[in-house]
Amino acid sequence: MTNHLIGQGGMTRRGLLKSSMAMTAAGLMLPAGMAMAQAEPKKGGTLRIGFNSGSTVDNYDPGVWDTNFVQVFAQARHNYLTEIAADGSLVGEVAESWEASSDATTWTLKIRQGITFHSGGTLTADDVIASINYHRGPDSTSAAKPIVDPIVEMKSDGPNTVIVTLSGGNADFPYLMSDYHLPIMPAKDGKIDPTSSDGCGPYKVDSFEPGISASLSKHQGYWKTDRGHFDGLLLLALPDPVARQNALLTGEVDVINQVDLTTVSMMARNSAIRILSVTGNQHFCFPMDTRAAPFNDNNVRLALKHALDRQEMVDKILYGYGAVGNDNPIGPTQQYYAADLPVNSYDPDKAKFYLGQAGLTSLDVPLWVAEAGFTGATDSGTLYAERAKAAGINITVERAPNDGYWSNVWMQKPWCASYWGGRATCDWMFSTAYAAGAPWNESYWDNERFNTLLLQGRSELDDAKRGEIYHEMQAIVSNEGGVVIPMFASFVMGVSNAVATPDVVGANWDLDGFRAVERWWFA
Amino acid sequence: MHGIWTMIRQRLLLGMLTLFIISAVIFGATELLPGDLARELLGQSATEETLAALREQLGLNESAPVRYWNWLTGVLHGDFGMSMATNKPISELVGTRLGNTLFLALYAAALAVPISLTLGVLAALWRNSIFDRASNALALTAISFPEFFVAYILILWLAQSGIFPSMVRMTEATTTLDFLYMAFLPALTLTLVVTAHMMRMTRAAIINLLASPYIEMARLKGMSPMRVVLRHAVPNALAPIINVVALNLAYLITGVVVVEVVFVYPGLGQLMIDAVTNRDIPVVQAIALIFACAYVLLNLLADVLSTITNPRLMHRK
């Protein structure tokens, strides 16, 4: 089926999708001819979403959330200091406005007045401080600890002002505060209760059965009047892809995420639903341990970067639902995306040339893969191996078990499959996975110029200068980095035609940046 | 009757021993799984620092025998302990799920047992007829397909047209009648999967007996074939039939994970998968023990019933 589609010349449906995607900056694409008439959002109805995740361990503790069921559930009942809007820009939420000192080390956040919690109390600066403090300190088990670690001090200045001091300048600090681990929860005696569902978001929890479902109803006192259109929500854990798709097709749910790409074309034939696909920062990748031979030689890394057919991977692994990656983790929808970088294309001759530069005539490397790394990793590895043969590179695909993949293979084996949901800013992405010494620097990469620029960019408040810095950094990563990034994978959702979506759907995370519950409505 | 009680007592003691061995085996097996709870909870975002803190909190730093011993003594005191991953009492976690699983098993059994016994008896009665061959062929076809395939076919035929729901969603407002309606497809799937076994066993047991001299005698007396089978053959074939029914009941309780996943049925199987994925060992062990109990108890019941139905065994010297 795939060959047939790729062999076809001219304008296929998929080709049309790609070109329309290129046209809309935010990467929103709808199936051909399916433009949604935009009307004033209507209120009411209960939105039912079927998720690919959901487990009995899901809970209210913001430090451990890591699947989209809990992430969307969190955004439904909580507000954050800031929010990444659907177009990728940053808007204030609990924080009305913010101001940085000239070196970006001290931030003054104005807290919005009149926000009420589901339990009735009014949100103040103390709640904000307690909520962030929960993730700080030596006893913290929070996954967001690295994000809040640079905070040296947080203090309130009256009930509506919070002053944050950082150990070093960071112009992206307000962006970091939109992280899904950092909801603002009510404080009692300076501490939040991580077992409570109380928040100030658009919906309050009626019932929650971990691993099965959560049901929520409208928070009547919600401060945003133009958001949170539904009367209630029903979030269902439907991990089996077929069960999830059946639920949408039989009308048991209105929205599902992670549509199985192998059958998406058949689902799209159903006239009662539509496929919604957005390409953001989520990318699939193959990080190499740049400390170990042969990957310590950049010529070998470049050879490998020229030994795979990226477009073919997008076509065959993602069935066209994605975009070609250029070994640069910054996605096309980001503010500082460097669109003019030379593309690392499939070129066996170039790959051979770089092998020669490294003093090699052929190369044998194992590549560890598992579906846990990303869906389609095994097939991607095989495809990579096939294409690399032409360059004299012999890749052995080693299949690893999904269980324990992140502890036994990732960052343990010299070359493996991995993925990133992506981060909203260059600094965030780079300092998480590319800065020397960062705990998740999966390629153990240490580039002096890059690290210097990272620090410069972080505290630089001037947009133009930052643009230059990040442009150079992206060039360095693409050319010298230790991570092969063949593709950006779209978030592919199935949506009932009864549900209306805004013109621009957020691409920073699945389900409209986890905010579908707040931004969508019933047509 | 005295013999029966002695037998039950002996079998219960043996059952306890079996359960003890099973618990050790399960614990050993779960120890072999790569990764641990802390790692699974934090996922890709784990750092060494947060991992260490979480392990300390969860008591994962104890050695394996110590953790096993703590758990076992708890169970002997009737306390299954707390789920490490969810911090809830396991009895609470397992309770409703066990209820759901038992309900589905009973529902499926209520459909499957009468159908397969009737089919089995009729097939024996009219053996080698068109009816016999057709029901055999159908039952064997149904059992030959993987469960998920049967389930998908039923969804395609019966759910996509809107006759029955494709998933089971229970709330407090769900009445038993709603429940029977919602759970019909999973129950039907299970029925199709277990019918062949019971039906063919019934048929074989009866046919076996039909060759016996006493049946010959009954026939010669001029009894109708139906009466011969029901009055003379079936009572003597009960022992094997009871055994195969018990075995299938145990399967309906323990082996329905796939059906639960396809129909999003919140039963024990799904909980166990979750617990294994999360390395929540106490939960895995509790469920494994429940499953083992189901087998031990149902086998015991089958033995007792077949002894009672067979006077020769009751008066054994």
mmCIF file of N, CA and C in Angstrom, chain A residues 54-59 63-66 137-143 145-146 149 181 207-213 215 234 236-240 242-244 246-247 249-250 252-253 401 403-404 406-408 410 412 418-420 439-440 442, chain B residues 33-37 39-50 53-55 57 83 85-86 88 93 96-97 100 152 155-156 159-162 164-172 261-264 266 270-271 274-280:
data_model
loop_
_atom_site.group_PDB
_atom_site.id
_atom_site.type_symbol
_atom_site.label_atom_id
_atom_site.label_comp_id
_atom_site.label_asym_id
_atom_site.label_seq_id
_atom_site.Cartn_x
_atom_site.Cartn_y
_atom_site.Cartn_z
ATOM 1 N N GLY A 54 -3.443 5.899 30.514
ATOM 2 C CA GLY A 54 -4.319 5.816 31.681
ATOM 3 C C GLY A 54 -3.993 4.525 32.400
ATOM 4 N N SER A 55 -3.626 4.648 33.659
ATOM 5 C CA SER A 55 -3.176 3.479 34.405
ATOM 6 C C SER A 55 -3.609 3.614 35.847
ATOM 7 N N THR A 56 -3.627 2.491 36.561
ATOM 8 C CA THR A 56 -4.061 2.538 37.957
ATOM 9 C C THR A 56 -3.139 3.402 38.809
ATOM 10 N N VAL A 57 -1.934 3.692 38.328
ATOM 11 C CA VAL A 57 -1.031 4.504 39.151
ATOM 12 C C VAL A 57 -1.273 6.001 38.974
ATOM 13 N N ASP A 58 -2.142 6.373 38.053
ATOM 14 C CA ASP A 58 -2.397 7.801 37.852
ATOM 15 C C ASP A 58 -2.906 8.426 39.143
ATOM 16 N N ASN A 59 -2.395 9.609 39.447
ATOM 17 C CA ASN A 59 -2.839 10.258 40.676
ATOM 18 C C ASN A 59 -2.759 11.768 40.569
ATOM 19 N N GLY A 63 4.100 15.924 40.590
ATOM 20 C CA GLY A 63 5.500 15.580 40.347
ATOM 21 C C GLY A 63 5.693 14.349 39.486
ATOM 22 N N VAL A 64 4.653 13.536 39.306
ATOM 23 C CA VAL A 64 4.863 12.264 38.597
ATOM 24 C C VAL A 64 4.065 12.137 37.299
ATOM 25 N N TRP A 65 3.360 13.188 36.899
ATOM 26 C CA TRP A 65 2.554 13.053 35.688
ATOM 27 C C TRP A 65 3.432 12.825 34.468
ATOM 28 N N ASP A 66 3.114 11.792 33.708
ATOM 29 C CA ASP A 66 3.885 11.655 32.469
ATOM 30 C C ASP A 66 3.123 11.014 31.308
ATOM 31 N N GLY A 137 13.902 21.580 46.320
ATOM 32 C CA GLY A 137 14.449 21.043 47.560
ATOM 33 C C GLY A 137 14.974 19.632 47.411
ATOM 34 N N PRO A 138 15.807 19.228 48.380
ATOM 35 C CA PRO A 138 16.480 17.922 48.280
ATOM 36 C C PRO A 138 15.526 16.747 48.372
ATOM 37 N N ASP A 139 14.354 16.912 48.999
ATOM 38 C CA ASP A 139 13.441 15.782 49.165
ATOM 39 C C ASP A 139 12.500 15.628 47.984
ATOM 40 N N SER A 140 12.593 16.539 47.054
ATOM 41 C CA SER A 140 11.654 16.513 45.946
ATOM 42 C C SER A 140 11.868 15.287 45.068
ATOM 43 N N THR A 141 10.765 14.604 44.749
ATOM 44 C CA THR A 141 10.852 13.489 43.807
ATOM 45 C C THR A 141 10.235 13.907 42.472
ATOM 46 N N SER A 142 9.997 15.188 42.332
ATOM 47 C CA SER A 142 9.269 15.660 41.156
ATOM 48 C C SER A 142 10.111 15.566 39.889
ATOM 49 N N ALA A 143 9.435 15.196 38.818
ATOM 50 C CA ALA A 143 10.111 15.172 37.524
ATOM 51 C C ALA A 143 10.413 16.585 37.049
ATOM 52 N N LYS A 145 11.805 18.817 38.859
ATOM 53 C CA LYS A 145 12.873 19.384 39.688
ATOM 54 C C LYS A 145 13.935 20.126 38.868
ATOM 55 N N PRO A 146 14.415 19.532 37.762
ATOM 56 C CA PRO A 146 15.432 20.262 36.987
ATOM 57 C C PRO A 146 14.941 21.627 36.491
ATOM 58 N N ASP A 149 15.016 23.963 39.616
ATOM 59 C CA ASP A 149 16.286 23.979 40.350
ATOM 60 C C ASP A 149 16.992 25.344 40.331
ATOM 61 N N HIS A 181 3.864 20.124 34.821
ATOM 62 C CA HIS A 181 4.054 19.650 36.193
ATOM 63 C C HIS A 181 3.770 20.737 37.224
ATOM 64 N N SER A 207 -15.589 12.514 39.790
ATOM 65 C CA SER A 207 -15.117 11.189 40.189
ATOM 66 C C SER A 207 -13.878 10.841 39.379
ATOM 67 N N PHE A 208 -13.024 10.044 39.953
ATOM 68 C CA PHE A 208 -11.785 9.655 39.287
ATOM 69 C C PHE A 208 -11.462 8.230 39.673
ATOM 70 N N GLU A 209 -11.498 7.337 38.694
ATOM 71 C CA GLU A 209 -11.080 5.960 38.917
ATOM 72 C C GLU A 209 -9.818 5.744 38.094
ATOM 73 N N PRO A 210 -8.657 5.728 38.740
ATOM 74 C CA PRO A 210 -7.399 5.631 37.988
ATOM 75 C C PRO A 210 -7.402 4.415 37.065
ATOM 76 N N GLY A 211 -6.938 4.641 35.852
ATOM 77 C CA GLY A 211 -6.863 3.545 34.889
ATOM 78 C C GLY A 211 -8.172 3.288 34.191
ATOM 79 N N ILE A 212 -9.257 3.935 34.598
ATOM 80 C CA ILE A 212 -10.549 3.716 33.945
ATOM 81 C C ILE A 212 -11.089 5.031 33.390
ATOM 82 N N SER A 213 -11.417 5.961 34.267
ATOM 83 C CA SER A 213 -12.044 7.184 33.780
ATOM 84 C C SER A 213 -11.970 8.299 34.809
ATOM 85 N N SER A 215 -14.423 11.899 35.603
ATOM 86 C CA SER A 215 -15.506 12.742 35.121
ATOM 87 C C SER A 215 -15.471 14.060 35.880
ATOM 88 N N LEU A 234 -15.681 13.807 30.231
ATOM 89 C CA LEU A 234 -15.502 12.416 30.603
ATOM 90 C C LEU A 234 -14.224 11.950 29.921
ATOM 91 N N LEU A 236 -11.613 8.987 29.290
ATOM 92 C CA LEU A 236 -11.612 7.524 29.378
ATOM 93 C C LEU A 236 -10.257 6.967 28.966
ATOM 94 N N ALA A 237 -9.771 5.987 29.726
ATOM 95 C CA ALA A 237 -8.522 5.311 29.367
ATOM 96 C C ALA A 237 -8.858 4.189 28.399
ATOM 97 N N LEU A 238 -8.429 4.320 27.149
ATOM 98 C CA LEU A 238 -8.683 3.286 26.146
ATOM 99 C C LEU A 238 -7.357 2.915 25.469
ATOM 100 N N PRO A 239 -6.487 2.208 26.196
ATOM 101 C CA PRO A 239 -5.133 1.992 25.672
ATOM 102 C C PRO A 239 -5.087 1.143 24.395
ATOM 103 N N ASP A 240 -6.045 0.266 24.192
ATOM 104 C CA ASP A 240 -6.006 -0.567 22.993
ATOM 105 C C ASP A 240 -6.413 0.275 21.779
ATOM 106 N N VAL A 242 -7.409 -0.360 18.790
ATOM 107 C CA VAL A 242 -8.635 -0.744 18.076
ATOM 108 C C VAL A 242 -9.865 -0.391 18.912
ATOM 109 N N ALA A 243 -9.787 -0.649 20.211
ATOM 110 C CA ALA A 243 -10.903 -0.307 21.091
ATOM 111 C C ALA A 243 -11.156 1.196 21.051
ATOM 112 N N ARG A 244 -10.066 1.964 21.000
ATOM 113 C CA ARG A 244 -10.191 3.415 20.990
ATOM 114 C C ARG A 244 -10.865 3.877 19.696
ATOM 115 N N ASN A 246 -12.747 2.056 17.719
ATOM 116 C CA ASN A 246 -14.129 1.590 17.738
ATOM 117 C C ASN A 246 -15.008 2.533 18.540
ATOM 118 N N ALA A 247 -14.479 2.980 19.663
ATOM 119 C CA ALA A 247 -15.268 3.852 20.536
ATOM 120 C C ALA A 247 -15.645 5.131 19.796
ATOM 121 N N LEU A 249 -15.793 5.443 16.431
ATOM 122 C CA LEU A 249 -16.655 5.102 15.295
ATOM 123 C C LEU A 249 -18.077 4.760 15.746
ATOM 124 N N THR A 250 -18.211 4.167 16.939
ATOM 125 C CA THR A 250 -19.543 3.819 17.399
ATOM 126 C C THR A 250 -20.160 4.930 18.251
ATOM 127 N N GLU A 252 -19.159 6.233 21.078
ATOM 128 C CA GLU A 252 -19.038 6.160 22.539
ATOM 129 C C GLU A 252 -18.216 7.329 23.073
ATOM 130 N N VAL A 253 -17.313 7.855 22.242
ATOM 131 C CA VAL A 253 -16.537 9.032 22.629
ATOM 132 C C VAL A 253 -16.551 10.029 21.468
ATOM 133 N N PRO A 401 13.591 -5.276 24.586
ATOM 134 C CA PRO A 401 12.227 -5.334 25.106
ATOM 135 C C PRO A 401 11.736 -3.947 25.527
ATOM 136 N N ASP A 403 9.891 -3.339 28.102
ATOM 137 C CA ASP A 403 10.029 -3.235 29.551
ATOM 138 C C ASP A 403 11.437 -2.791 29.901
ATOM 139 N N GLY A 404 11.514 -1.750 30.669
ATOM 140 C CA GLY A 404 12.818 -1.300 31.137
ATOM 141 C C GLY A 404 13.664 -0.663 30.055
ATOM 142 N N TRP A 406 13.843 2.395 29.004
ATOM 143 C CA TRP A 406 14.441 3.681 29.385
ATOM 144 C C TRP A 406 15.544 3.525 30.424
ATOM 145 N N SER A 407 15.567 2.403 31.147
ATOM 146 C CA SER A 407 16.636 2.247 32.139
ATOM 147 C C SER A 407 17.777 1.385 31.622
ATOM 148 N N ASN A 408 17.479 0.433 30.726
ATOM 149 C CA ASN A 408 18.536 -0.497 30.332
ATOM 150 C C ASN A 408 19.148 -0.206 28.970
ATOM 151 N N TRP A 410 18.236 3.048 26.786
ATOM 152 C CA TRP A 410 18.387 4.481 26.531
ATOM 153 C C TRP A 410 19.496 5.078 27.392
ATOM 154 N N GLN A 412 22.277 4.033 27.739
ATOM 155 C CA GLN A 412 23.189 2.987 28.192
ATOM 156 C C GLN A 412 23.897 2.387 26.985
ATOM 157 N N SER A 418 14.855 6.884 20.384
ATOM 158 C CA SER A 418 14.319 7.693 21.462
ATOM 159 C C SER A 418 13.320 8.690 20.873
ATOM 160 N N TYR A 419 12.617 9.398 21.711
ATOM 161 C CA TYR A 419 11.720 10.440 21.200
ATOM 162 C C TYR A 419 11.644 11.586 22.189
ATOM 163 N N TRP A 420 11.248 12.735 21.696
ATOM 164 C CA TRP A 420 11.020 13.887 22.569
ATOM 165 C C TRP A 420 9.676 14.498 22.224
ATOM 166 N N PRO A 439 21.157 15.997 32.767
ATOM 167 C CA PRO A 439 20.893 14.578 33.052
ATOM 168 C C PRO A 439 20.312 13.821 31.854
ATOM 169 N N TRP A 440 19.600 14.504 30.971
ATOM 170 C CA TRP A 440 19.007 13.801 29.833
ATOM 171 C C TRP A 440 19.725 14.127 28.530
ATOM 172 N N GLU A 442 21.150 12.927 26.011
ATOM 173 C CA GLU A 442 21.164 11.519 25.621
ATOM 174 C C GLU A 442 22.324 11.156 24.709
ATOM 175 N N LEU B 33 11.946 -9.171 36.372
ATOM 176 C CA LEU B 33 11.583 -8.106 35.438
ATOM 177 C C LEU B 33 12.618 -6.990 35.502
ATOM 178 N N PRO B 34 12.963 -6.444 34.335
ATOM 179 C CA PRO B 34 13.921 -5.332 34.367
ATOM 180 C C PRO B 34 13.263 -4.063 34.907
ATOM 181 N N GLY B 35 14.043 -3.204 35.534
ATOM 182 C CA GLY B 35 13.522 -1.936 36.027
ATOM 183 C C GLY B 35 12.777 -2.121 37.332
ATOM 184 N N ASP B 36 12.480 -1.050 38.015
ATOM 185 C CA ASP B 36 11.700 -1.162 39.233
ATOM 186 C C ASP B 36 10.622 -0.099 39.258
ATOM 187 N N LEU B 37 9.847 -0.116 40.344
ATOM 188 C CA LEU B 37 8.686 0.768 40.433
ATOM 189 C C LEU B 37 9.076 2.236 40.293
ATOM 190 N N ARG B 39 11.547 3.601 38.800
ATOM 191 C CA ARG B 39 11.909 3.866 37.423
ATOM 192 C C ARG B 39 10.651 3.967 36.548
ATOM 193 N N GLU B 40 9.715 3.057 36.787
ATOM 194 C CA GLU B 40 8.502 3.068 35.971
ATOM 195 C C GLU B 40 7.641 4.301 36.274
ATOM 196 N N LEU B 41 7.612 4.684 37.539
ATOM 197 C CA LEU B 41 6.794 5.843 37.906
ATOM 198 C C LEU B 41 7.322 7.113 37.273
ATOM 199 N N LEU B 42 8.643 7.261 37.260
ATOM 200 C CA LEU B 42 9.215 8.504 36.751
ATOM 201 C C LEU B 42 9.472 8.455 35.250
ATOM 202 N N GLY B 43 9.507 7.227 34.679
ATOM 203 C CA GLY B 43 9.631 7.093 33.228
ATOM 204 C C GLY B 43 10.912 7.669 32.680
ATOM 205 N N GLN B 44 10.802 8.230 31.499
ATOM 206 C CA GLN B 44 11.973 8.758 30.806
ATOM 207 C C GLN B 44 12.550 9.939 31.562
ATOM 208 N N SER B 45 11.710 10.592 32.356
ATOM 209 C CA SER B 45 12.167 11.819 32.979
ATOM 210 C C SER B 45 12.918 11.578 34.296
ATOM 211 N N ALA B 46 13.243 10.316 34.586
ATOM 212 C CA ALA B 46 13.905 10.022 35.855
ATOM 213 C C ALA B 46 15.351 10.504 35.864
ATOM 214 N N THR B 47 15.761 11.082 36.980
ATOM 215 C CA THR B 47 17.187 11.334 37.169
ATOM 216 C C THR B 47 17.628 10.482 38.355
ATOM 217 N N GLU B 48 18.905 10.256 38.492
ATOM 218 C CA GLU B 48 19.405 9.410 39.577
ATOM 219 C C GLU B 48 18.951 9.927 40.936
ATOM 220 N N GLU B 49 18.962 11.258 41.035
ATOM 221 C CA GLU B 49 18.637 11.899 42.305
ATOM 222 C C GLU B 49 17.180 11.634 42.702
ATOM 223 N N THR B 50 16.245 11.885 41.762
ATOM 224 C CA THR B 50 14.842 11.686 42.079
ATOM 225 C C THR B 50 14.547 10.205 42.265
ATOM 226 N N ALA B 53 15.498 9.193 45.774
ATOM 227 C CA ALA B 53 14.551 9.705 46.756
ATOM 228 C C ALA B 53 13.271 8.881 46.759
ATOM 229 N N LEU B 54 12.805 8.536 45.541
ATOM 230 C CA LEU B 54 11.547 7.790 45.450
ATOM 231 C C LEU B 54 11.718 6.368 45.971
ATOM 232 N N ARG B 55 12.875 5.745 45.651
ATOM 233 C CA ARG B 55 13.125 4.376 46.128
ATOM 234 C C ARG B 55 13.109 4.334 47.646
ATOM 235 N N GLN B 57 11.524 6.378 49.647
ATOM 236 C CA GLN B 57 10.135 6.542 50.104
ATOM 237 C C GLN B 57 9.338 5.249 49.986
ATOM 238 N N SER B 83 -0.861 -0.966 47.829
ATOM 239 C CA SER B 83 -0.248 -0.917 46.497
ATOM 240 C C SER B 83 0.852 0.132 46.545
ATOM 241 N N ALA B 85 2.372 1.569 44.102
ATOM 242 C CA ALA B 85 2.279 2.593 43.066
ATOM 243 C C ALA B 85 1.167 3.592 43.346
ATOM 244 N N THR B 86 0.057 3.133 43.921
ATOM 245 C CA THR B 86 -1.078 4.037 44.075
ATOM 246 C C THR B 86 -1.303 4.432 45.518
ATOM 247 N N LYS B 88 -2.811 2.930 47.810
ATOM 248 C CA LYS B 88 -4.151 2.586 48.284
ATOM 249 C C LYS B 88 -4.100 1.157 48.788
ATOM 250 N N LEU B 93 -8.453 -1.736 45.912
ATOM 251 C CA LEU B 93 -8.122 -1.693 44.483
ATOM 252 C C LEU B 93 -8.694 -2.909 43.764
ATOM 253 N N THR B 96 -13.473 -4.047 43.669
ATOM 254 C CA THR B 96 -14.469 -3.824 42.621
ATOM 255 C C THR B 96 -14.084 -4.550 41.344
ATOM 256 N N ARG B 97 -12.787 -4.589 41.060
ATOM 257 C CA ARG B 97 -12.345 -5.271 39.839
ATOM 258 C C ARG B 97 -12.695 -6.751 39.898
ATOM 259 N N ASN B 100 -16.291 -7.194 39.164
ATOM 260 C CA ASN B 100 -16.552 -7.093 37.726
ATOM 261 C C ASN B 100 -16.171 -8.371 37.000
ATOM 262 N N TYR B 152 -13.434 -8.646 17.674
ATOM 263 C CA TYR B 152 -13.500 -7.623 16.628
ATOM 264 C C TYR B 152 -14.616 -7.925 15.632
ATOM 265 N N ILE B 155 -17.763 -6.932 17.170
ATOM 266 C CA ILE B 155 -17.889 -5.472 17.180
ATOM 267 C C ILE B 155 -18.302 -4.986 15.790
ATOM 268 N N LEU B 156 -17.674 -5.565 14.784
ATOM 269 C CA LEU B 156 -17.977 -5.162 13.410
ATOM 270 C C LEU B 156 -19.445 -5.418 13.094
ATOM 271 N N ALA B 159 -21.715 -4.079 16.945
ATOM 272 C CA ALA B 159 -21.526 -2.801 17.631
ATOM 273 C C ALA B 159 -21.533 -1.631 16.655
ATOM 274 N N GLN B 160 -20.895 -1.805 15.495
ATOM 275 C CA GLN B 160 -20.811 -0.672 14.573
ATOM 276 C C GLN B 160 -22.181 -0.343 14.005
ATOM 277 N N SER B 161 -23.095 -1.347 14.015
ATOM 278 C CA SER B 161 -24.449 -1.052 13.556
ATOM 279 C C SER B 161 -25.284 -0.448 14.690
ATOM 280 N N GLY B 162 -24.700 -0.401 15.875
ATOM 281 C CA GLY B 162 -25.376 0.281 16.977
ATOM 282 C C GLY B 162 -26.269 -0.608 17.821
ATOM 283 N N PHE B 164 -25.336 -3.189 19.923
ATOM 284 C CA PHE B 164 -24.736 -3.304 21.252
ATOM 285 C C PHE B 164 -23.558 -2.343 21.361
ATOM 286 N N PRO B 165 -23.256 -1.850 22.570
ATOM 287 C CA PRO B 165 -22.109 -0.946 22.710
ATOM 288 C C PRO B 165 -20.784 -1.696 22.560
ATOM 289 N N SER B 166 -19.759 -0.990 22.078
ATOM 290 C CA SER B 166 -18.463 -1.628 21.859
ATOM 291 C C SER B 166 -17.604 -1.586 23.107
ATOM 292 N N MET B 167 -18.050 -0.870 24.120
ATOM 293 C CA MET B 167 -17.257 -0.841 25.348
ATOM 294 C C MET B 167 -18.182 -0.822 26.563
ATOM 295 N N VAL B 168 -17.634 -1.251 27.675
ATOM 296 C CA VAL B 168 -18.436 -1.330 28.892
ATOM 297 C C VAL B 168 -18.071 -0.165 29.787
ATOM 298 N N ARG B 169 -19.025 0.649 30.053
ATOM 299 C CA ARG B 169 -18.730 1.818 30.881
ATOM 300 C C ARG B 169 -19.709 1.837 32.043
ATOM 301 N N MET B 170 -19.170 1.595 33.229
ATOM 302 C CA MET B 170 -20.047 1.499 34.395
ATOM 303 C C MET B 170 -20.001 2.753 35.238
ATOM 304 N N THR B 171 -21.130 3.216 35.666
ATOM 305 C CA THR B 171 -21.179 4.307 36.626
ATOM 306 C C THR B 171 -22.059 3.851 37.781
ATOM 307 N N GLU B 172 -22.234 4.740 38.740
ATOM 308 C CA GLU B 172 -23.077 4.356 39.864
ATOM 309 C C GLU B 172 -24.524 4.170 39.424
ATOM 310 N N VAL B 261 -9.427 -6.070 27.527
ATOM 311 C CA VAL B 261 -8.765 -4.952 26.856
ATOM 312 C C VAL B 261 -9.587 -4.484 25.661
ATOM 313 N N VAL B 262 -10.063 -5.426 24.857
ATOM 314 C CA VAL B 262 -10.790 -5.044 23.646
ATOM 315 C C VAL B 262 -12.079 -4.300 23.984
ATOM 316 N N PHE B 263 -12.787 -4.767 25.003
ATOM 317 C CA PHE B 263 -14.057 -4.133 25.342
ATOM 318 C C PHE B 263 -13.926 -3.105 26.465
ATOM 319 N N VAL B 264 -12.692 -2.748 26.806
ATOM 320 C CA VAL B 264 -12.427 -1.768 27.859
ATOM 321 C C VAL B 264 -13.217 -2.118 29.119
ATOM 322 N N PRO B 266 -13.356 -3.028 32.897
ATOM 323 C CA PRO B 266 -12.457 -2.835 34.043
ATOM 324 C C PRO B 266 -12.405 -4.056 34.965
ATOM 325 N N GLN B 270 -6.971 -6.475 33.455
ATOM 326 C CA GLN B 270 -6.396 -5.171 33.117
ATOM 327 C C GLN B 270 -5.583 -4.620 34.274
ATOM 328 N N LEU B 271 -6.128 -4.808 35.482
ATOM 329 C CA LEU B 271 -5.418 -4.324 36.660
ATOM 330 C C LEU B 271 -4.067 -5.013 36.788
ATOM 331 N N ASP B 274 -1.616 -3.617 34.284
ATOM 332 C CA ASP B 274 -1.169 -2.341 34.813
ATOM 333 C C ASP B 274 -0.105 -2.532 35.883
ATOM 334 N N ALA B 275 -0.402 -3.450 36.799
ATOM 335 C CA ALA B 275 0.495 -3.657 37.931
ATOM 336 C C ALA B 275 1.840 -4.208 37.461
ATOM 337 N N VAL B 276 1.807 -5.093 36.471
ATOM 338 C CA VAL B 276 3.071 -5.627 35.958
ATOM 339 C C VAL B 276 3.866 -4.517 35.290
ATOM 340 N N THR B 277 3.172 -3.716 34.476
ATOM 341 C CA THR B 277 3.849 -2.622 33.790
ATOM 342 C C THR B 277 4.480 -1.664 34.789
ATOM 343 N N ASN B 278 3.804 -1.462 35.902
ATOM 344 C CA ASN B 278 4.291 -0.495 36.881
ATOM 345 C C ASN B 278 5.167 -1.124 37.947
ATOM 346 N N ARG B 279 5.403 -2.418 37.829
ATOM 347 C CA ARG B 279 6.218 -3.115 38.827
ATOM 348 C C ARG B 279 5.613 -2.982 40.226
ATOM 349 N N ASP B 280 4.292 -2.990 40.286
ATOM 350 C CA ASP B 280 3.621 -2.904 41.580
ATOM 351 C C ASP B 280 3.472 -4.340 42.104
#
